[in-house]
PDB file of C-alpha atoms and ligand atoms in Angstrom:
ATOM      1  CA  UNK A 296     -46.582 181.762 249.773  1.00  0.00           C
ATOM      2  CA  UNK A 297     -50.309 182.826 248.256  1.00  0.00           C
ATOM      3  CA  UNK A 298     -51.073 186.652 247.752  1.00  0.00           C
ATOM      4  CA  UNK A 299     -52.944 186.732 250.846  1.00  0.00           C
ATOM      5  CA  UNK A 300     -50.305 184.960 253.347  1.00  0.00           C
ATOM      6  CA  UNK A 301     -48.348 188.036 251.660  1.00  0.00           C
ATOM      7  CA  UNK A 302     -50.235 190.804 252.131  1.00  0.00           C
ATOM      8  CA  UNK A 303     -51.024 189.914 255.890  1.00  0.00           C
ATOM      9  CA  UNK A 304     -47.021 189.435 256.847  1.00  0.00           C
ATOM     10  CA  UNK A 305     -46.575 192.932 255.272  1.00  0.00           C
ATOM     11  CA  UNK A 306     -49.337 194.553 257.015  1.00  0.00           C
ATOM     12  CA  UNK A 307     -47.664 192.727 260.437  1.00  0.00           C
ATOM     13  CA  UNK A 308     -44.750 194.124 259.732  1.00  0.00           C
ATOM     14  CA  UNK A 309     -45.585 197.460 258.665  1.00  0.00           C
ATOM     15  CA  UNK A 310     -47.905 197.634 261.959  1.00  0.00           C
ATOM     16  CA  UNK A 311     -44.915 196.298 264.323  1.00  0.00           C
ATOM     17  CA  UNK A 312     -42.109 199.061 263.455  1.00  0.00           C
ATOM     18  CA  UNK A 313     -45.266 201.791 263.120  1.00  0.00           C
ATOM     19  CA  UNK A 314     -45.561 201.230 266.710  1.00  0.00           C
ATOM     20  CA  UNK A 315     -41.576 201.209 267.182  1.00  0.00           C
ATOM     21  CA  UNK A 316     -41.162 204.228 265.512  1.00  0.00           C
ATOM     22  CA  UNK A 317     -43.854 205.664 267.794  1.00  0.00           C
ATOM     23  CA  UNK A 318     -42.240 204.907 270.673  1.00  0.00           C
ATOM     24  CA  UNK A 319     -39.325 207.038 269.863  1.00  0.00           C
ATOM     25  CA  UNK A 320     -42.083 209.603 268.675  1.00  0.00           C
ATOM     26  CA  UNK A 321     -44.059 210.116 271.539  1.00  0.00           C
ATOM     27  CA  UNK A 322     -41.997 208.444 274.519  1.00  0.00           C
ATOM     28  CA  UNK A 323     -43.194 206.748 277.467  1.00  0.00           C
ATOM     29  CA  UNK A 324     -41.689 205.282 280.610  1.00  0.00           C
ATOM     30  CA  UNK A 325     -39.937 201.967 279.772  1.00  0.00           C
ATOM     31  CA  UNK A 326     -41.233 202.020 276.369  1.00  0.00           C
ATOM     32  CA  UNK A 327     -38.502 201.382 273.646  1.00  0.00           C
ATOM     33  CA  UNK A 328     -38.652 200.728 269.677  1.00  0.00           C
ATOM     34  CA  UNK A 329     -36.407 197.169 270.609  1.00  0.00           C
ATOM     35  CA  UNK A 330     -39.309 197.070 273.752  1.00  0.00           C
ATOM     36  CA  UNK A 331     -41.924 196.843 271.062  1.00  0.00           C
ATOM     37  CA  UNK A 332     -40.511 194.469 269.195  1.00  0.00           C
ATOM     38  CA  UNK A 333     -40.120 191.889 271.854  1.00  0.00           C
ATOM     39  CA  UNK A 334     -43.072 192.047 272.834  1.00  0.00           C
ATOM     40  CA  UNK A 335     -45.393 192.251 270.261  1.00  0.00           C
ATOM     41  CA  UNK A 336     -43.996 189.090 269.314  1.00  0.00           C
ATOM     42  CA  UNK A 337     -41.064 187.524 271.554  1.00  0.00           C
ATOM     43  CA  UNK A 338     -37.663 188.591 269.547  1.00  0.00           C
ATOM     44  CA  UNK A 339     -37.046 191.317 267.371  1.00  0.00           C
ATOM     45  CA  UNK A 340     -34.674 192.347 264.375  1.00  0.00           C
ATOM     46  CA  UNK A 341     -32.353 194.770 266.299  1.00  0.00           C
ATOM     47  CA  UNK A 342     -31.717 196.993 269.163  1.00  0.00           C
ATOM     48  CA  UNK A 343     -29.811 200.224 270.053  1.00  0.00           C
ATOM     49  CA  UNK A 344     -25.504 200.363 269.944  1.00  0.00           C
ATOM     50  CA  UNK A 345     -24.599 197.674 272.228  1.00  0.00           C
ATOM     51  CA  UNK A 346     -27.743 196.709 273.201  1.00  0.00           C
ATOM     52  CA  UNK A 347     -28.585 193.134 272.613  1.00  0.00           C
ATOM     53  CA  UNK A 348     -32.145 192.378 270.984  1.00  0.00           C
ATOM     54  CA  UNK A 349     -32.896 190.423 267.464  1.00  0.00           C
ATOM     55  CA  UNK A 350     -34.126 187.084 268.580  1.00  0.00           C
ATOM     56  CA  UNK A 351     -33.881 187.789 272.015  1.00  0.00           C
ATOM     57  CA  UNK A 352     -36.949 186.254 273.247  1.00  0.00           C
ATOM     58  CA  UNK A 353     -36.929 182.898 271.064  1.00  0.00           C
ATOM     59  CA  UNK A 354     -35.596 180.392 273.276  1.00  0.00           C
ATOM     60  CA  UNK A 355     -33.246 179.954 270.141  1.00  0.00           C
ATOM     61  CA  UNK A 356     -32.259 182.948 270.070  1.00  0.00           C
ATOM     62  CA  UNK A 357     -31.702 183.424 274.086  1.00  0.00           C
ATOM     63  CA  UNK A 358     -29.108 180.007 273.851  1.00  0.00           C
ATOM     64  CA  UNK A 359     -26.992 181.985 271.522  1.00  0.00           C
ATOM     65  CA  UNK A 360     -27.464 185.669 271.785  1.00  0.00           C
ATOM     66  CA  UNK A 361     -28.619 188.423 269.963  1.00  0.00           C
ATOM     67  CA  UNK A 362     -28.271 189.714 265.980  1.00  0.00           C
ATOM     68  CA  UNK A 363     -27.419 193.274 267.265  1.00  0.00           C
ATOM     69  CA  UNK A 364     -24.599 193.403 269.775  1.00  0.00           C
ATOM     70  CA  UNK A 365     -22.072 196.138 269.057  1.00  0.00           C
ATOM     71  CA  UNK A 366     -23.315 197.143 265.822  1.00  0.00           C
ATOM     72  CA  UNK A 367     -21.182 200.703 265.494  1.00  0.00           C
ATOM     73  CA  UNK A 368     -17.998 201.022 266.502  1.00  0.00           C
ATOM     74  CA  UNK A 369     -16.940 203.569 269.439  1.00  0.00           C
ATOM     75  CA  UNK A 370     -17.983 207.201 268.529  1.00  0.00           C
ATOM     76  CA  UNK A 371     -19.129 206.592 265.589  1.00  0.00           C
ATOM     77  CA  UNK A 372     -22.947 207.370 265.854  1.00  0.00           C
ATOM     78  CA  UNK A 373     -22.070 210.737 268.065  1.00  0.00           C
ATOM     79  CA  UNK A 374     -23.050 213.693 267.218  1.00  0.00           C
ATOM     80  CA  UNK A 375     -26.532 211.836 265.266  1.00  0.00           C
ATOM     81  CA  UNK A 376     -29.944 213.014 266.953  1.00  0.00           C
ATOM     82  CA  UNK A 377     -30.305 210.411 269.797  1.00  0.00           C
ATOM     83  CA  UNK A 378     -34.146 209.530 268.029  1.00  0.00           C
ATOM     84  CA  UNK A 379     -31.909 208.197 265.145  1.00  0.00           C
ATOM     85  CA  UNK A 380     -29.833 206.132 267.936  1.00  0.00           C
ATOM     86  CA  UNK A 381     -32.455 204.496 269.740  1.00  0.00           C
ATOM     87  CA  UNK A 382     -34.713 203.733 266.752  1.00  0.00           C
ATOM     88  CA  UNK A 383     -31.664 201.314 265.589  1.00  0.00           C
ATOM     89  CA  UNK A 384     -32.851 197.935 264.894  1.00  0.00           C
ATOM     90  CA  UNK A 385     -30.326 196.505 262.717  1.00  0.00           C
ATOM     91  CA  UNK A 386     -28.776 193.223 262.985  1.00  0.00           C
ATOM     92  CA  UNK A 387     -24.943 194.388 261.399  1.00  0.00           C
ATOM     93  CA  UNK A 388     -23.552 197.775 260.136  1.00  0.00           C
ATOM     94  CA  UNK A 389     -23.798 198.208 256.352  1.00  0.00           C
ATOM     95  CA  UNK A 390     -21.960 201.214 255.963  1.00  0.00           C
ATOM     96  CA  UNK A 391     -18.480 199.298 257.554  1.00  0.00           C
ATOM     97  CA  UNK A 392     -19.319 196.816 254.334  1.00  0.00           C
ATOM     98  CA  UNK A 393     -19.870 199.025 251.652  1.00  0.00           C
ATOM     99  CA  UNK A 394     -16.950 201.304 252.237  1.00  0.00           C
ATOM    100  CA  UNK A 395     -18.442 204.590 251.522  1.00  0.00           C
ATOM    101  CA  UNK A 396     -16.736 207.373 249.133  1.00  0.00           C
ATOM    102  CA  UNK A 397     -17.193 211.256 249.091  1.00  0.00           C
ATOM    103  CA  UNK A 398     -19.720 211.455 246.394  1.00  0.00           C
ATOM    104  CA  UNK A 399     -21.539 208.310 245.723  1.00  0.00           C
ATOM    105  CA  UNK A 400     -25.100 208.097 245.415  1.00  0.00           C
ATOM    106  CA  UNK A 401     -26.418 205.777 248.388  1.00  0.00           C
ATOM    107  CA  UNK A 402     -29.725 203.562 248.777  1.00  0.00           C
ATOM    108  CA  UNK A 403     -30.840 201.675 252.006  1.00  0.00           C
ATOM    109  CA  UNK A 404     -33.591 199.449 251.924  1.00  0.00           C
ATOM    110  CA  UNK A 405     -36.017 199.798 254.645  1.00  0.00           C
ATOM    111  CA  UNK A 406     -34.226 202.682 256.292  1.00  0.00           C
ATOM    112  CA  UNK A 407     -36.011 202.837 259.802  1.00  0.00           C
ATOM    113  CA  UNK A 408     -35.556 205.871 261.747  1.00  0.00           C
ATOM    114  CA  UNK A 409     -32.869 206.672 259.313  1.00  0.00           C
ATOM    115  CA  UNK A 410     -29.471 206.322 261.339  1.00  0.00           C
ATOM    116  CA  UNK A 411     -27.593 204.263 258.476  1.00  0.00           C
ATOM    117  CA  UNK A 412     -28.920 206.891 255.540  1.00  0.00           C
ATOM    118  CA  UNK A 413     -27.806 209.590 258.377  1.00  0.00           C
ATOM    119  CA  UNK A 414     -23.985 207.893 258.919  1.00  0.00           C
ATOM    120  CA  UNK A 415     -23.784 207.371 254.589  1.00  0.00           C
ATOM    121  CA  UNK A 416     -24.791 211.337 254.139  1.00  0.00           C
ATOM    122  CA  UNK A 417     -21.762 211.772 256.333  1.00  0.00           C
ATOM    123  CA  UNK A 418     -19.547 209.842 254.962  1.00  0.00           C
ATOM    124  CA  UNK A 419     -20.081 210.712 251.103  1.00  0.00           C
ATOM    125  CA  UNK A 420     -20.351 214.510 251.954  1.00  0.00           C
ATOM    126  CA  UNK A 421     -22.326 217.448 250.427  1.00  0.00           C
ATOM    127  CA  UNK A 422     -21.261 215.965 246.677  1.00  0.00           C
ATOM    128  CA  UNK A 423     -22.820 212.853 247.570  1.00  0.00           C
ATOM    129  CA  UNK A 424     -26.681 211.485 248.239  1.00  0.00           C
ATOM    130  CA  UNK A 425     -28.370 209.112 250.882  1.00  0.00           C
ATOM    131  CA  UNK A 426     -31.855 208.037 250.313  1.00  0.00           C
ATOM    132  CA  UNK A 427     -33.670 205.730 251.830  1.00  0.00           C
ATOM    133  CA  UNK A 428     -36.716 203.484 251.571  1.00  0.00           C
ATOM    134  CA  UNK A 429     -38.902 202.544 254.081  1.00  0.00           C
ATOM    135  CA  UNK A 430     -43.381 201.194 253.464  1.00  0.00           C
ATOM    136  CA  UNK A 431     -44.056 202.583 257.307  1.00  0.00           C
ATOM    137  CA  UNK A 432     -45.551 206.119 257.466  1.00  0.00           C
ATOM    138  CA  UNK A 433     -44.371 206.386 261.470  1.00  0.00           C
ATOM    139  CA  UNK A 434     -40.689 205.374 260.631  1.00  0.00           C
ATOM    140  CA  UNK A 435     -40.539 208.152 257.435  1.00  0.00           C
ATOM    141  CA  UNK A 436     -41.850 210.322 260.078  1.00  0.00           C
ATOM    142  CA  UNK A 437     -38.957 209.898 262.244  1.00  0.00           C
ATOM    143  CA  UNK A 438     -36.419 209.610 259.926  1.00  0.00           C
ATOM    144  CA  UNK A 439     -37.652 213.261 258.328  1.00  0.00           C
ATOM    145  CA  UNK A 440     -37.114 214.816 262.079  1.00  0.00           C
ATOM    146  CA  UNK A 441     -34.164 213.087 263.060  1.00  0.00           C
ATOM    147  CA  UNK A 442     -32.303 214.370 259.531  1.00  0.00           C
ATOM    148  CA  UNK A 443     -33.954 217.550 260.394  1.00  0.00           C
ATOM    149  CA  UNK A 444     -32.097 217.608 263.667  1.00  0.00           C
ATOM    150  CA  UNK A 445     -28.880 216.586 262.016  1.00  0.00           C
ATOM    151  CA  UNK A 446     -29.235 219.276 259.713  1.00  0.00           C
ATOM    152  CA  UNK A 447     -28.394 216.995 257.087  1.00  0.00           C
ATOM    153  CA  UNK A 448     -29.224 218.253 253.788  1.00  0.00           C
ATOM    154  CA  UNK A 449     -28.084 215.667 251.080  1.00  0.00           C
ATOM    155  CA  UNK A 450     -30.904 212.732 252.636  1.00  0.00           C
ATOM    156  CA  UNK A 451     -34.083 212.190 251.360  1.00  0.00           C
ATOM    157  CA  UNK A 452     -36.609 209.764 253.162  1.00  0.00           C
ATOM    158  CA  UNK A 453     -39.148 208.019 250.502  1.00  0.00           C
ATOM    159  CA  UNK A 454     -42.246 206.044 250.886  1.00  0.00           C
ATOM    160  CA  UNK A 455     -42.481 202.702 248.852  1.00  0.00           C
ATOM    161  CA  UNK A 456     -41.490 199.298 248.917  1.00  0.00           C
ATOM    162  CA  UNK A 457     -38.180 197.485 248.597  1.00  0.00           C
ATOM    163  CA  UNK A 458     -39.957 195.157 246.419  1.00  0.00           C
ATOM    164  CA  UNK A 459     -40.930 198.024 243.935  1.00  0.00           C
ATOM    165  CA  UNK A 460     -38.170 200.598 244.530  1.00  0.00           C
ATOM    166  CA  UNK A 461     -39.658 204.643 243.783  1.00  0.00           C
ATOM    167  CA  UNK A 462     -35.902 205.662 242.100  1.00  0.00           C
ATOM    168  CA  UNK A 463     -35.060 205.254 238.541  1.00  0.00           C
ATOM    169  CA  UNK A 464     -32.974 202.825 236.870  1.00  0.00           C
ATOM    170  CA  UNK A 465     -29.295 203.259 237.241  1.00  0.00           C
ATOM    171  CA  UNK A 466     -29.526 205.990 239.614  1.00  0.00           C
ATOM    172  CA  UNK A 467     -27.320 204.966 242.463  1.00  0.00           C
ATOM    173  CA  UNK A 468     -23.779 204.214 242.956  1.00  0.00           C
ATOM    174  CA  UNK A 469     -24.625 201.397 246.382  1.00  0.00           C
ATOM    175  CA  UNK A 470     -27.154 199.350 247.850  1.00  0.00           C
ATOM    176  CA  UNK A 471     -27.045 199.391 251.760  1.00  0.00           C
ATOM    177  CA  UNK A 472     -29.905 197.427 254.009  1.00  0.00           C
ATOM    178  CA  UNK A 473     -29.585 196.701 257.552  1.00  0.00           C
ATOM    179  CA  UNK A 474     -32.144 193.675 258.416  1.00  0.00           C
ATOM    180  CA  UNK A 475     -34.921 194.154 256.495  1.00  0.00           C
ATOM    181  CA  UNK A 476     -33.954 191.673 253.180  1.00  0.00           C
ATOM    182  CA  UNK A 477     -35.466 189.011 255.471  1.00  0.00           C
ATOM    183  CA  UNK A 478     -38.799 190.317 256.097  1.00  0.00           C
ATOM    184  CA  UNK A 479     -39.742 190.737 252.639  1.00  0.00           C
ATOM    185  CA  UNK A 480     -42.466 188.050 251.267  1.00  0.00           C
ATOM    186  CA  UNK A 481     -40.644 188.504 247.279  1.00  0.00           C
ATOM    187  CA  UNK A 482     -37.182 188.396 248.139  1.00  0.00           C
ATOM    188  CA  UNK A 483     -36.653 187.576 244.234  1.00  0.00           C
ATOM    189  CA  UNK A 484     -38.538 191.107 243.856  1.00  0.00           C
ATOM    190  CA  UNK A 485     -36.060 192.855 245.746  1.00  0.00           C
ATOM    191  CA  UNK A 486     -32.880 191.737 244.425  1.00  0.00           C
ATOM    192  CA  UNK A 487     -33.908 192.836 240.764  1.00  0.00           C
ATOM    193  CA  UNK A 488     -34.512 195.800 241.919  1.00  0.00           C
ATOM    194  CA  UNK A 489     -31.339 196.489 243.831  1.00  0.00           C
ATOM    195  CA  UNK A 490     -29.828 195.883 240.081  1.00  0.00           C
ATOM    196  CA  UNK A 491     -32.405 197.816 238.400  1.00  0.00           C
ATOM    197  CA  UNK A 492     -31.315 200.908 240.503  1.00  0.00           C
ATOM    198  CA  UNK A 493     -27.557 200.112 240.338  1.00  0.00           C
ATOM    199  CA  UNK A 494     -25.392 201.737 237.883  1.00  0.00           C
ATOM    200  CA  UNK A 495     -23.052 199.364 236.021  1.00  0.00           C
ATOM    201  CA  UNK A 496     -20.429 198.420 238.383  1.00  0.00           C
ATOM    202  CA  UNK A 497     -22.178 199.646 241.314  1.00  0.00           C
ATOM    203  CA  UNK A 498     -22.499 197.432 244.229  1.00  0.00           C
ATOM    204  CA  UNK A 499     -24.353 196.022 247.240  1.00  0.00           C
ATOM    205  CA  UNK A 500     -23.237 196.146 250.990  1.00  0.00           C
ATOM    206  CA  UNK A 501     -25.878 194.488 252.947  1.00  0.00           C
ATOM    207  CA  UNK A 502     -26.314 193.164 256.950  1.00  0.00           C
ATOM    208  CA  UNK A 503     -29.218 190.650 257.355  1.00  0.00           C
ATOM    209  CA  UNK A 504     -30.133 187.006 259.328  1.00  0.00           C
ATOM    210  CA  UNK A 505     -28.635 184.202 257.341  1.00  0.00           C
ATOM    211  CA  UNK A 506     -29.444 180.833 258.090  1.00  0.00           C
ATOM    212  CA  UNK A 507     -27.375 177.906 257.605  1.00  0.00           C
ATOM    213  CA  UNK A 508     -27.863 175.685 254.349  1.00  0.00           C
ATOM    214  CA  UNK A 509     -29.032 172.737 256.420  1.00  0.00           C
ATOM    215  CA  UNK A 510     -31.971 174.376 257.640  1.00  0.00           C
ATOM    216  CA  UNK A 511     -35.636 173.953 256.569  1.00  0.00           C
ATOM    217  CA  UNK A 512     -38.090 176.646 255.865  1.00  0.00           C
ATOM    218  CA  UNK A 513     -39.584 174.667 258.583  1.00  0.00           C
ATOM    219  CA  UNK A 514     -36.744 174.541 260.818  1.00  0.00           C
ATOM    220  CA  UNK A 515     -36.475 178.992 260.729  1.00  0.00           C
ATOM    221  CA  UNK A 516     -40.068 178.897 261.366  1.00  0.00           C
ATOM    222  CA  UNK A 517     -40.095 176.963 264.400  1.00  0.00           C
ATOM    223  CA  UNK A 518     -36.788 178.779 265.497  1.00  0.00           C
ATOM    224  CA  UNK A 519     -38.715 182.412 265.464  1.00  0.00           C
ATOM    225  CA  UNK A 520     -41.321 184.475 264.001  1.00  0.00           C
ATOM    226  CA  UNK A 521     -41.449 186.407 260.673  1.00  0.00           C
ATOM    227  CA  UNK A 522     -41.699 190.166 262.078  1.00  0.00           C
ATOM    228  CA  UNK A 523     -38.906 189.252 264.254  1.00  0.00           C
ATOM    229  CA  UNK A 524     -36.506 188.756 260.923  1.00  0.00           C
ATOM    230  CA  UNK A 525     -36.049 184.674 261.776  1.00  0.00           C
ATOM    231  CA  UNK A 526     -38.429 182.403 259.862  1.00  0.00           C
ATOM    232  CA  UNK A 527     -37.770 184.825 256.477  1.00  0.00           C
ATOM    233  CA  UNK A 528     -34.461 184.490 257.229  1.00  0.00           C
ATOM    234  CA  UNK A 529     -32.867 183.014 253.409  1.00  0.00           C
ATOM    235  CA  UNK A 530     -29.920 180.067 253.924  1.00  0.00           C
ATOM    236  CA  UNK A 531     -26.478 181.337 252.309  1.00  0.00           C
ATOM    237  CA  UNK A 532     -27.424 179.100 249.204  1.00  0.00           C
ATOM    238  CA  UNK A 533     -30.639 180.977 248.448  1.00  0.00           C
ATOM    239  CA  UNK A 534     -28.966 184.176 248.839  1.00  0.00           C
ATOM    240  CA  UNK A 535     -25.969 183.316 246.562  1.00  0.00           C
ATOM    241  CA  UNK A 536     -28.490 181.586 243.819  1.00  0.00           C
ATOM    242  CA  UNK A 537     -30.647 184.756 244.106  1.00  0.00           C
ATOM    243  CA  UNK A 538     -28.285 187.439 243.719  1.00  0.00           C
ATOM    244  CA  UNK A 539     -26.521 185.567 240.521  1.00  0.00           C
ATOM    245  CA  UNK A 540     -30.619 185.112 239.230  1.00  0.00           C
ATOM    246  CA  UNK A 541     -30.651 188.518 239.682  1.00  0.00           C
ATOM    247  CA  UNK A 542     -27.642 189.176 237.486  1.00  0.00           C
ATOM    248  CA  UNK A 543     -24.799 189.964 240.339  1.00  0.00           C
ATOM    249  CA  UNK A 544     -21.335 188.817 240.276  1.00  0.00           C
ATOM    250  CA  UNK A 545     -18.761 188.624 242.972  1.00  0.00           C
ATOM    251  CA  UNK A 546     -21.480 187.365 244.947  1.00  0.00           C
ATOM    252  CA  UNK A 547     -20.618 186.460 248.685  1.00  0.00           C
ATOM    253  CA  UNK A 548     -22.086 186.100 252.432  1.00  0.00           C
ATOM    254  CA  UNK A 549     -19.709 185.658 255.085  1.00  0.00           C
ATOM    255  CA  UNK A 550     -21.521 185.236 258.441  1.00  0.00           C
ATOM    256  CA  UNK A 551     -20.389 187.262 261.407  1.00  0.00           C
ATOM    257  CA  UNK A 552     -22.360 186.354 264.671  1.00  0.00           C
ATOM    258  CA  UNK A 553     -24.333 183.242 265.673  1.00  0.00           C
ATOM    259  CA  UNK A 554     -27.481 184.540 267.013  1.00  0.00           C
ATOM    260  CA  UNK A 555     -29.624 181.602 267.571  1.00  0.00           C
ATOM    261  CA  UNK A 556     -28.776 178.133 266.592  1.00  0.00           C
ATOM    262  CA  UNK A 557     -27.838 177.843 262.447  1.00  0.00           C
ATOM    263  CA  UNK A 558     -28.505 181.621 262.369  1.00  0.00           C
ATOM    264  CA  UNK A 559     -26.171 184.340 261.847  1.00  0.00           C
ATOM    265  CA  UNK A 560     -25.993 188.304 261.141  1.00  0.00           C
ATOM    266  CA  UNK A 561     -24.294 188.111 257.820  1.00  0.00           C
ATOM    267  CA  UNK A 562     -22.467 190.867 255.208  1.00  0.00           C
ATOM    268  CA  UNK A 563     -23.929 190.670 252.002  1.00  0.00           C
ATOM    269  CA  UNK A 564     -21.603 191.510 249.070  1.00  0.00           C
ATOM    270  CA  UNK A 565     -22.182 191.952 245.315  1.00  0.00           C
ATOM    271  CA  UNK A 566     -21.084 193.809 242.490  1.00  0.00           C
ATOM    272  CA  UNK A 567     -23.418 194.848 239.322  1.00  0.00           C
ATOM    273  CA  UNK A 568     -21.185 193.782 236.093  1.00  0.00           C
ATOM    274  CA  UNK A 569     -19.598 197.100 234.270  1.00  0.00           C
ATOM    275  CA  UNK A 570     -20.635 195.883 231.466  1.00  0.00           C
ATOM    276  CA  UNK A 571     -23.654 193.571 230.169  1.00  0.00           C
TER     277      UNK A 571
HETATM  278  C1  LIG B1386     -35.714 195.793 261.423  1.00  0.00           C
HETATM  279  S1  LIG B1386     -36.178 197.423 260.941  1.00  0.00           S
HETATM  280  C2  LIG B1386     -34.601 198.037 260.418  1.00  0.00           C
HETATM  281  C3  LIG B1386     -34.569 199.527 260.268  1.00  0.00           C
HETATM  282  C4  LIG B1386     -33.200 200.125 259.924  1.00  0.00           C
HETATM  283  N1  LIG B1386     -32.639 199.509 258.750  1.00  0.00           N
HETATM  284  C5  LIG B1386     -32.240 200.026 261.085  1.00  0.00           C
HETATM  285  O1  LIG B1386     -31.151 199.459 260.959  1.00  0.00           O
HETATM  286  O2  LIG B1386     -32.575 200.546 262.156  1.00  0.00           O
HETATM  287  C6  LIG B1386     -37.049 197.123 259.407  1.00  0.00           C
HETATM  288  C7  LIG B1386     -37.511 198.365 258.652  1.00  0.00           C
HETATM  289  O3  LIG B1386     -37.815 197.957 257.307  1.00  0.00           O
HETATM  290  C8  LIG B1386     -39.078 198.445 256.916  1.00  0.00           C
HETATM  291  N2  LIG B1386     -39.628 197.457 255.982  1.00  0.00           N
HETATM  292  C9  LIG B1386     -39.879 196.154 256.223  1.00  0.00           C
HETATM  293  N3  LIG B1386     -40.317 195.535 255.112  1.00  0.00           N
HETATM  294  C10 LIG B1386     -40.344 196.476 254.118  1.00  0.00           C
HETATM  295  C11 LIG B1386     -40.713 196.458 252.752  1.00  0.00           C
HETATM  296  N4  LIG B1386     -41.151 195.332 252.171  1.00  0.00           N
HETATM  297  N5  LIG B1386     -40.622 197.600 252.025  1.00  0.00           N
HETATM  298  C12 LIG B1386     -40.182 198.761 252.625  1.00  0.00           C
HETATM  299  N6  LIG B1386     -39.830 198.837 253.928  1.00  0.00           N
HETATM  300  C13 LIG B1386     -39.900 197.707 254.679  1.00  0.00           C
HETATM  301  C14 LIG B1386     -39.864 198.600 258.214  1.00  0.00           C
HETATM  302  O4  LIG B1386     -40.886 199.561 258.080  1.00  0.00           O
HETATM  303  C15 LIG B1386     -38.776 199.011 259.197  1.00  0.00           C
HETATM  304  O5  LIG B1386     -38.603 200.402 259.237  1.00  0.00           O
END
């Protein structure tokens, strides 16, 4: 993909969750974040608990389903500010992967309006950290008031990309992302720098769109768009080869719901070796 085919995805992106965020910011009738996702394109990468939305929209995508359906289990997002709830446009839930400890130190990759960072500051407690990473001013925005609201103190929002990660070397104990791996233009860019941030032995828990090994670049394209996390998608092979590029072991990707035709949510799992 040249520079400029880069640049201009990113800048789609960033300008389709800006306006998502902002309609959770400044609400209007009928407007939702997984409303302006749809249709700013025809599918999108998530919706709210229960709701169904990735894809929806692609006539892929409608055959099969959607990437989001049932992403938290039963009671587990009460008590979050509902901004964090209906900003949610994940395809899986990370945090059920990475199996969460009182005091880790906890990254997620294009953190939205922040309910996955929100659920990890919960789960590893006042000894433990949640940061997260998102490029979109709107969606830091949100995130900021929504951990406001939860009165969470052990989050911190940052702006940056996931392709050139603002946190230093060995400075967290997991990797979370909830379907954003796929939008990135330099997927080999982001893996590194999951390690680079890892601490030896630390590990990755990830939820993205995986397609299936016998699809073509061509094939995900004409399946759905880029902003609405289908023709970035990576095949299972791609993510396997890049992770063990990247210097992970224990690599796997187990695929957990067909959302459109050779495309699934997915859990992402990897471990950074103890020792080099
Ligand atoms: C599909 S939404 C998912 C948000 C959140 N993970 C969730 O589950 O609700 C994608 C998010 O990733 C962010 N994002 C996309 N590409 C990014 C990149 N290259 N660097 C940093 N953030 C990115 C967007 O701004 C957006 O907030």
């Amino acid at each position: 993909m040249s520079d400029e085919t880069s640049t201009g995805l990113r800048e789609e992106v960033r300008a389709r969750y800006a306006e998502a965020a902002r309609a959770v910011l400044e609400p209007r009738p009928g407007v939702t974040a997984q409303f302006v996702e749809i249709s700013a394109t025809g599918s999108c990468c998530g919706g709210t608990a229960g709701d169904s939305c990735c894809g929806a929209g692609s006539a892929a995508a409608e055959a099969v389903g959607g990437f989001s359906e049932n992403l938290y289990r039963e009671g587990e997002t009460d008590g979050l500010p509902e901004e964090a709830v209906l900003a949610s446009l994940g395809c899986g839930n990370p945090l059920a992967v990475a199996d969460l400890h009182e005091g880790e130190r906890v990254l997620d990759l294009g953190s939205g309006g922040g309910i996955d960072v929100l659920l990890s500051a919960r789960r590893v407690g006042p000894s433990g950290f949640a940061y997260g990473v998102d490029m979109t001013d709107d969606m830091l925005a949100l995130a900021r008031q929504n951990a406001a609201k939860a009165g969470a103190t052990n989050v911190e929002f940052v702006q940056g990309q996931i392709e050139d990660l603002p946190l230093p070397d060995a400075s967290v104990d997991v990797v979370i992302s909830n379907c954003v791996i796929n939008l990135s233009t330099e997927k080999p860019a982001v893996l590194a720098e999951m390690f680079r941030v890892l601490v030896p032995g630390g590990r990755i828990g990830i939820s993205d769109v995986v397609a299936e090994d016998h699809l073509t670049a061509a094939d995900r394209a004409a399946a759905g768009s880029y902003v609405g996390c289908i023709a970035g998608a990576l095949s299972r092979a791609e993510y396997l080869d890049g992770l063990a590029a990247a210097g992970f072991a224990d690599a796997s990707v187990t695929f957990t719901t067909e959302a459109a035709p050779g495309l699934h949510s997915a859990i992402i799992r990897a471990v950074k070796p103890a020792t080099a």
